Amino acid sequence: MSADERFVGNAFLQVEILVSAPCRESLLEILWELETLGCEETEGSEGVRLTAFFPASDETGRLRRQILSRCKEQGWEPLQLSQKLIHFSPQEWLDRYSESVKAFAVGDSFFIYPSWGDPSPAHPVNVLLDPGHAFGTGTHESTQLCLLALESTVPGVSTLLDVGTGSGILTIAAQKLNPLLSVLAFDIDLLAVEAARVNFLKNRIDGPNLFVGELGAVASQFDLVVANLTAVIIQELASEISRLARKYVIVAGFTGEQGPFVLDSLKEDFELLQTLSRNGWLCYKLRSWRES
Ligand SMILES: C[S@@+](CC[C@H](N)C(=O)[O-])C[C@H]1O[C@@H](n2cnc3c(N)ncnc32)[C@H](O)[C@@H]1O
C-alpha cells in the first residue's frame, strides 16, 4: 500500500526514538511491523535518531507501549522516546515521505530505486523496491554485501536458492543480472513471500519459483545458495545448506565476532573464498571442496 493510500486526514503521530547504532535495524523492523507510514533517520554522536510517522489515533499511549515492549523483547531499550501530534497536508506528506527514501547503487551493477524515482542508465541492473513490511530494502549492510558477492558469482552459475528471500531483493537482482538463471526463493514468513511476489511483478520478472516454508522442503541441489539470516540460524541450517549447495554458498547477517562460529559450521564442506565486510557486518563467499 502506498503512502497516499494510507493517508487518513492530515493528522499524524510523530514518534522520535534515539537508539545506539547496533539497535537501528531491529528498531526499523519493529516500526515497519507496527505499520509506520514512513521513517526518517539521522545519525549523530549520541546514536541514531529515527523519526517515524503513524496515523493519528485516539489512544496515543498504546503505540508508545507497543514500541517499548517490542524493544524489550529484543533485549534493549531506546535511549529516548518522545511523540507528538503533527499536521501535514497530503502533498506535504507525500513530499516528505518520498524525500526520506533515496535511490542508491551497490557495486558496479545494481541500482535500487523507489517507485517515485528513476532507474539508472549507468547500471545494468535496476531493482525497483519500495519500503514495506518485509526485510530487504537494500539499505542494510548484510543485504548490500550479499549483492556484492552475487555480482561476482551469479554470472558463472545456472541455479540459485535464495534462503529467507524477504522482499525478494537478492532474487530480483540475481535474476536480472543473469536472466538465464533458474531461481528458487522462499521464506518462513508468509508476509515476506507475498511482498516478494509483488516485487517480482513490479520488476517484471516471472522466472523465480517462490514458496512459504523451510529449507527441509527443498529436494534438489543448486549451484549457489545465498542465505542472509543470522549467525544462529545459519549454524542451525548449516547441514541443510551443505546438502543443497553444489558449488557456492554466500552467507551474511552476522558480525565480526560471530563470523568464526558461522565458518566453523560450514568448514567441513566448504572453503572460504572471500570475506566482505561493512560497518562490522560480514559476508562469506564459500566454495564446495568438491569444486576446488
Ligand atoms: C535478514 S532478512 C533477509 C532478506 C533478504 N534476503 C535480504 O538479503 O535483504 C532474513 C529473512 O529470512 C527469513 N527467515 C528467518 N529464518 C528463516 C528460515 N529458517 N528459513 C527461511 N527463511 C527464514 C526471515 O523471515 C526474513 O525474511
CSV table of C-alpha atoms and ligand atoms in Angstrom, one decimal:
chain,number,residue,atom,x,y,z
A,1,MET,CA,0.0,0.0,0.0
A,2,SER,CA,1.5,3.4,-0.9
A,3,ALA,CA,1.7,6.4,1.5
A,4,ASP,CA,-1.1,8.2,-0.2
A,5,GLU,CA,-3.5,5.2,0.0
A,6,ARG,CA,-2.9,5.1,3.7
A,7,PHE,CA,-3.3,8.8,4.2
A,8,VAL,CA,-6.3,9.5,6.5
A,9,GLY,CA,-7.0,13.1,7.3
A,10,ASN,CA,-3.9,15.3,7.9
A,11,ALA,CA,-3.0,14.5,11.5
A,12,PHE,CA,-0.1,12.2,12.2
A,13,LEU,CA,1.6,10.9,15.3
A,14,GLN,CA,5.3,11.6,15.1
A,15,VAL,CA,7.4,9.3,17.2
A,16,GLU,CA,11.1,10.2,17.7
A,17,ILE,CA,13.4,7.4,19.1
A,18,LEU,CA,17.1,7.6,19.8
A,19,VAL,CA,18.9,4.3,19.9
A,20,SER,CA,22.5,3.1,19.8
A,21,ALA,CA,23.7,2.3,16.3
A,22,PRO,CA,23.6,-1.5,16.7
A,23,CYS,CA,19.9,-1.3,17.6
A,24,ARG,CA,19.0,0.6,14.4
A,25,GLU,CA,18.0,-2.3,12.2
A,26,SER,CA,16.0,-4.0,14.9
A,27,LEU,CA,14.1,-0.8,15.6
A,28,LEU,CA,13.4,-0.3,11.9
A,29,GLU,CA,11.9,-3.7,11.8
A,30,ILE,CA,9.7,-3.0,14.8
A,31,LEU,CA,8.5,0.3,13.3
A,32,TRP,CA,7.6,-1.4,10.0
A,33,GLU,CA,5.9,-4.2,11.9
A,34,LEU,CA,3.8,-1.7,13.7
A,35,GLU,CA,2.9,-0.3,10.3
A,36,THR,CA,4.7,3.1,10.3
A,37,LEU,CA,3.8,5.2,7.3
A,38,GLY,CA,7.4,6.1,6.9
A,39,CYS,CA,10.7,6.8,8.7
A,40,GLU,CA,13.4,9.4,8.6
A,41,GLU,CA,16.8,8.8,10.1
A,42,THR,CA,19.7,11.0,11.3
A,43,GLU,CA,23.0,9.8,12.8
A,44,GLY,CA,24.9,11.7,15.4
A,45,SER,CA,27.5,11.2,18.1
A,46,GLU,CA,24.8,10.1,20.6
A,47,GLY,CA,23.3,7.4,18.4
A,48,VAL,CA,20.8,7.0,15.6
A,49,ARG,CA,17.6,9.1,15.7
A,50,LEU,CA,14.6,7.6,13.9
A,51,THR,CA,11.5,9.7,13.3
A,52,ALA,CA,8.6,7.5,12.4
A,53,PHE,CA,5.1,8.6,11.4
A,54,PHE,CA,1.9,6.8,12.2
A,55,PRO,CA,-1.8,7.6,11.6
A,56,ALA,CA,-3.1,9.7,14.5
A,57,SER,CA,-5.3,7.6,16.7
A,58,ASP,CA,-7.4,8.3,19.8
A,59,GLU,CA,-5.2,6.2,22.0
A,60,THR,CA,-1.7,7.6,21.5
A,61,GLY,CA,-0.2,5.8,24.6
A,62,ARG,CA,-0.8,2.4,23.1
A,63,LEU,CA,1.8,2.9,20.3
A,64,ARG,CA,4.4,4.0,22.8
A,65,ARG,CA,3.8,0.9,25.0
A,66,GLN,CA,3.9,-1.4,21.9
A,67,ILE,CA,7.3,0.1,20.8
A,68,LEU,CA,8.8,-0.2,24.3
A,69,SER,CA,7.6,-3.8,24.8
A,70,ARG,CA,8.9,-4.9,21.4
A,71,CYS,CA,12.3,-3.3,22.1
A,72,LYS,CA,12.4,-5.1,25.5
A,73,GLU,CA,11.6,-8.4,23.8
A,74,GLN,CA,14.7,-7.8,21.6
A,75,GLY,CA,16.8,-7.2,24.8
A,76,TRP,CA,17.4,-3.4,24.6
A,77,GLU,CA,15.8,-0.1,25.5
A,78,PRO,CA,15.6,3.1,23.5
A,79,LEU,CA,17.9,5.9,24.8
A,80,GLN,CA,15.0,8.4,24.3
A,81,LEU,CA,11.4,8.2,23.1
A,82,SER,CA,9.1,11.1,22.5
A,83,GLN,CA,5.9,11.6,20.5
A,84,LYS,CA,3.7,14.4,19.3
A,85,LEU,CA,0.7,15.1,17.1
A,86,ILE,CA,1.6,16.9,13.9
A,87,HIS,CA,-0.3,18.1,10.8
A,88,PHE,CA,0.7,17.8,7.2
A,89,SER,CA,-1.3,18.4,4.0
A,90,PRO,CA,-1.5,15.3,1.8
A,91,GLN,CA,1.0,16.9,-0.6
A,92,GLU,CA,3.4,17.9,2.2
A,93,TRP,CA,3.2,14.3,3.5
A,94,LEU,CA,4.0,12.7,0.1
A,95,ASP,CA,6.9,15.1,-0.5
A,96,ARG,CA,8.4,14.3,2.9
A,97,TYR,CA,7.8,10.5,2.6
A,98,SER,CA,9.4,10.4,-0.9
A,99,GLU,CA,12.4,12.5,0.3
A,100,SER,CA,13.2,10.0,3.0
A,101,VAL,CA,13.6,7.1,0.7
A,102,LYS,CA,16.5,7.6,-1.7
A,103,ALA,CA,17.8,5.5,-4.6
A,104,PHE,CA,21.4,4.1,-4.3
A,105,ALA,CA,23.9,2.0,-6.1
A,106,VAL,CA,25.5,-1.2,-4.9
A,107,GLY,CA,28.7,-2.3,-6.7
A,108,ASP,CA,29.0,-1.5,-10.4
A,109,SER,CA,25.9,-3.5,-11.4
A,110,PHE,CA,23.0,-2.7,-9.1
A,111,PHE,CA,20.8,0.3,-8.6
A,112,ILE,CA,18.0,0.2,-6.1
A,113,TYR,CA,15.3,2.8,-6.6
A,114,PRO,CA,11.8,3.5,-5.2
A,115,SER,CA,8.7,3.7,-7.5
A,116,TRP,CA,8.7,7.5,-7.4
A,117,GLY,CA,12.4,7.6,-8.6
A,118,ASP,CA,14.0,6.8,-11.9
A,119,PRO,CA,16.1,3.8,-12.9
A,120,SER,CA,19.8,4.5,-13.6
A,121,PRO,CA,21.0,4.1,-17.2
A,122,ALA,CA,24.6,3.7,-15.8
A,123,HIS,CA,23.8,0.4,-14.1
A,124,PRO,CA,23.0,-2.8,-15.9
A,125,VAL,CA,20.6,-4.0,-13.1
A,126,ASN,CA,17.9,-1.7,-11.8
A,127,VAL,CA,15.8,-3.0,-8.9
A,128,LEU,CA,12.5,-1.2,-8.1
A,129,LEU,CA,11.8,-1.5,-4.3
A,130,ASP,CA,9.5,0.5,-2.1
A,131,PRO,CA,9.8,0.3,1.7
A,132,GLY,CA,7.5,-2.3,3.1
A,133,HIS,CA,7.0,-4.8,5.8
A,134,ALA,CA,9.4,-7.4,4.6
A,135,PHE,CA,13.2,-7.1,5.4
A,136,GLY,CA,15.3,-6.3,2.4
A,137,THR,CA,15.1,-2.7,1.2
A,138,GLY,CA,18.7,-2.9,0.4
A,139,THR,CA,19.8,-0.4,3.0
A,140,HIS,CA,21.2,-3.0,5.4
A,141,GLU,CA,24.9,-3.8,5.2
A,142,SER,CA,24.2,-7.6,5.1
A,143,THR,CA,21.9,-7.2,2.0
A,144,GLN,CA,24.5,-5.0,0.3
A,145,LEU,CA,27.3,-7.4,1.0
A,146,CYS,CA,25.2,-10.3,-0.5
A,147,LEU,CA,24.6,-8.2,-3.6
A,148,LEU,CA,28.3,-7.6,-4.0
A,149,ALA,CA,29.0,-11.3,-3.6
A,150,LEU,CA,26.2,-12.1,-6.0
A,151,GLU,CA,27.7,-9.7,-8.6
A,152,SER,CA,30.8,-11.7,-8.9
A,153,THR,CA,29.2,-15.2,-8.6
A,154,VAL,CA,25.9,-15.2,-10.4
A,155,PRO,CA,27.4,-14.8,-14.0
A,156,GLY,CA,29.1,-18.2,-13.5
A,157,VAL,CA,26.2,-20.3,-12.2
A,158,SER,CA,23.0,-21.7,-13.6
A,159,THR,CA,20.8,-22.3,-10.4
A,160,LEU,CA,20.3,-20.3,-7.3
A,161,LEU,CA,18.5,-21.0,-4.0
A,162,ASP,CA,17.6,-17.8,-2.0
A,163,VAL,CA,17.0,-18.8,1.6
A,164,GLY,CA,14.9,-16.2,3.5
A,165,THR,CA,14.1,-14.1,0.5
A,166,GLY,CA,12.3,-11.3,2.5
A,167,SER,CA,11.4,-8.6,0.0
A,168,GLY,CA,12.9,-10.7,-2.8
A,169,ILE,CA,15.7,-8.2,-3.4
A,170,LEU,CA,18.5,-10.8,-3.9
A,171,THR,CA,16.5,-12.9,-6.2
A,172,ILE,CA,15.4,-9.9,-8.3
A,173,ALA,CA,19.0,-8.6,-8.5
A,174,ALA,CA,20.4,-12.1,-9.4
A,175,GLN,CA,17.7,-12.9,-12.0
A,176,LYS,CA,18.1,-9.5,-13.7
A,177,LEU,CA,21.9,-9.9,-13.7
A,178,ASN,CA,21.6,-13.4,-15.3
A,179,PRO,CA,18.3,-13.8,-17.0
A,180,LEU,CA,19.1,-17.5,-17.7
A,181,LEU,CA,19.5,-18.2,-14.0
A,182,SER,CA,16.9,-20.7,-12.6
A,183,VAL,CA,15.9,-19.4,-9.1
A,184,LEU,CA,14.0,-20.9,-6.2
A,185,ALA,CA,13.3,-18.4,-3.4
A,186,PHE,CA,11.5,-19.0,-0.1
A,187,ASP,CA,10.8,-17.6,3.4
A,188,ILE,CA,9.3,-18.9,6.5
A,189,ASP,CA,7.2,-15.7,6.7
A,190,LEU,CA,4.1,-15.6,4.6
A,191,LEU,CA,4.1,-11.8,4.5
A,192,ALA,CA,7.6,-11.7,3.2
A,193,VAL,CA,6.7,-14.1,0.4
A,194,GLU,CA,3.6,-12.0,-0.5
A,195,ALA,CA,5.9,-8.9,-0.6
A,196,ALA,CA,8.4,-10.8,-2.8
A,197,ARG,CA,5.7,-11.8,-5.2
A,198,VAL,CA,4.6,-8.2,-5.6
A,199,ASN,CA,8.2,-7.1,-6.1
A,200,PHE,CA,8.8,-9.7,-8.7
A,201,LEU,CA,5.8,-8.4,-10.6
A,202,LYS,CA,6.9,-4.8,-10.2
A,203,ASN,CA,10.3,-5.7,-11.6
A,204,ARG,CA,8.7,-7.7,-14.4
A,205,ILE,CA,10.5,-11.0,-13.6
A,206,ASP,CA,8.4,-14.1,-13.7
A,207,GLY,CA,11.2,-16.7,-13.7
A,208,PRO,CA,11.8,-17.4,-10.0
A,209,ASN,CA,9.8,-20.0,-8.1
A,210,LEU,CA,8.6,-18.9,-4.7
A,211,PHE,CA,7.2,-20.7,-1.7
A,212,VAL,CA,6.5,-20.2,2.0
A,213,GLY,CA,8.3,-22.9,4.1
A,214,GLU,CA,11.5,-24.3,5.3
A,215,LEU,CA,14.8,-25.4,3.9
A,216,GLY,CA,14.0,-29.1,4.6
A,217,ALA,CA,11.3,-28.9,1.9
A,218,VAL,CA,13.9,-28.3,-0.8
A,219,ALA,CA,15.0,-31.5,-2.6
A,220,SER,CA,17.3,-30.6,-5.5
A,221,GLN,CA,20.7,-29.1,-5.4
A,222,PHE,CA,21.7,-25.6,-6.5
A,223,ASP,CA,24.9,-24.2,-7.9
A,224,LEU,CA,24.7,-21.3,-5.4
A,225,VAL,CA,22.8,-20.9,-2.1
A,226,VAL,CA,22.5,-17.4,-0.7
A,227,ALA,CA,21.4,-17.0,2.9
A,228,ASN,CA,21.2,-13.6,4.6
A,229,LEU,CA,19.9,-14.7,8.0
A,230,THR,CA,21.5,-14.5,11.5
A,231,ALA,CA,24.6,-16.3,12.9
A,232,VAL,CA,22.4,-18.7,14.9
A,233,ILE,CA,20.0,-19.6,12.1
A,234,ILE,CA,22.9,-20.2,9.7
A,235,GLN,CA,24.5,-22.5,12.2
A,236,GLU,CA,21.2,-24.3,12.6
A,237,LEU,CA,20.8,-24.7,8.9
A,238,ALA,CA,24.4,-25.5,8.1
A,239,SER,CA,23.9,-29.2,7.3
A,240,GLU,CA,20.9,-28.5,5.1
A,241,ILE,CA,22.9,-25.8,3.3
A,242,SER,CA,25.7,-28.3,2.8
A,243,ARG,CA,23.2,-30.8,1.4
A,244,LEU,CA,21.8,-28.3,-1.2
A,245,ALA,CA,24.8,-26.2,-2.3
A,246,ARG,CA,26.6,-27.8,-5.2
A,247,LYS,CA,29.3,-25.1,-5.8
A,248,TYR,CA,29.0,-21.9,-3.8
A,249,VAL,CA,27.4,-20.5,-0.6
A,250,ILE,CA,27.0,-16.8,0.2
A,251,VAL,CA,26.1,-16.2,3.9
A,252,ALA,CA,25.6,-12.9,5.7
A,253,GLY,CA,23.6,-11.4,8.6
A,254,PHE,CA,26.3,-11.7,11.3
A,255,THR,CA,29.0,-9.5,12.8
A,256,GLY,CA,32.8,-9.9,13.0
A,257,GLU,CA,32.6,-11.6,16.4
A,258,GLN,CA,30.0,-14.2,15.2
A,259,GLY,CA,32.0,-14.9,12.0
A,260,PRO,CA,34.2,-17.7,13.3
A,261,PHE,CA,31.1,-19.7,14.6
A,262,VAL,CA,29.4,-19.4,11.2
A,263,LEU,CA,32.6,-20.5,9.4
A,264,ASP,CA,33.0,-23.4,11.8
A,265,SER,CA,29.6,-24.7,11.0
A,266,LEU,CA,30.3,-24.8,7.2
A,267,LYS,CA,34.0,-25.5,7.0
A,268,GLU,CA,33.7,-29.3,6.7
A,269,ASP,CA,32.1,-29.0,3.3
A,270,PHE,CA,33.2,-25.5,2.1
A,271,GLU,CA,36.4,-23.5,1.8
A,272,LEU,CA,36.3,-19.8,2.4
A,273,LEU,CA,36.9,-17.8,-0.8
A,274,GLN,CA,36.2,-14.3,0.2
A,275,THR,CA,35.2,-12.2,3.2
A,276,LEU,CA,33.3,-9.0,2.6
A,277,SER,CA,32.7,-6.5,5.4
A,278,ARG,CA,30.9,-3.3,6.0
A,279,ASN,CA,30.4,-1.4,9.3
A,280,GLY,CA,31.1,-4.5,11.4
A,281,TRP,CA,28.9,-6.8,9.3
A,282,LEU,CA,30.4,-9.8,7.5
A,283,CYS,CA,29.5,-11.8,4.4
A,284,TYR,CA,31.3,-15.0,3.4
A,285,LYS,CA,31.6,-16.5,-0.1
A,286,LEU,CA,32.5,-20.2,0.2
A,287,ARG,CA,33.1,-22.9,-2.3
A,288,SER,CA,32.4,-26.6,-2.0
A,289,TRP,CA,35.6,-28.6,-1.5
A,290,ARG,CA,34.4,-30.8,-4.3
A,291,GLU,CA,34.8,-27.9,-6.7
A,292,SER,CA,38.3,-26.9,-5.7
B,1,LIG,C1,17.7,-10.6,7.2
B,1,LIG,S1,16.3,-11.0,6.2
B,1,LIG,C2,17.0,-11.1,4.6
B,1,LIG,C3,16.1,-10.6,3.5
B,1,LIG,C4,16.7,-10.5,2.1
B,1,LIG,N1,17.1,-11.8,1.6
B,1,LIG,C5,17.9,-9.6,2.1
B,1,LIG,O1,19.0,-10.1,1.9
B,1,LIG,O2,17.8,-8.4,2.4
B,1,LIG,C6,16.0,-12.7,6.7
B,1,LIG,C7,14.8,-13.3,6.1
B,1,LIG,O3,14.9,-14.7,6.4
B,1,LIG,C8,13.6,-15.2,6.9
B,1,LIG,N2,14.0,-16.4,7.7
B,1,LIG,C9,14.3,-16.4,9.0
B,1,LIG,N3,14.6,-17.7,9.4
B,1,LIG,C10,14.3,-18.5,8.2
B,1,LIG,C11,14.4,-19.9,8.0
B,1,LIG,N4,14.8,-20.8,8.9
B,1,LIG,N5,14.1,-20.3,6.7
B,1,LIG,C12,13.8,-19.4,5.8
B,1,LIG,N6,13.6,-18.1,6.0
B,1,LIG,C13,14.0,-17.6,7.2
B,1,LIG,C14,13.0,-14.0,7.6
B,1,LIG,O4,11.6,-14.2,7.6
B,1,LIG,C15,13.5,-12.8,6.8
B,1,LIG,O5,12.6,-12.5,5.8
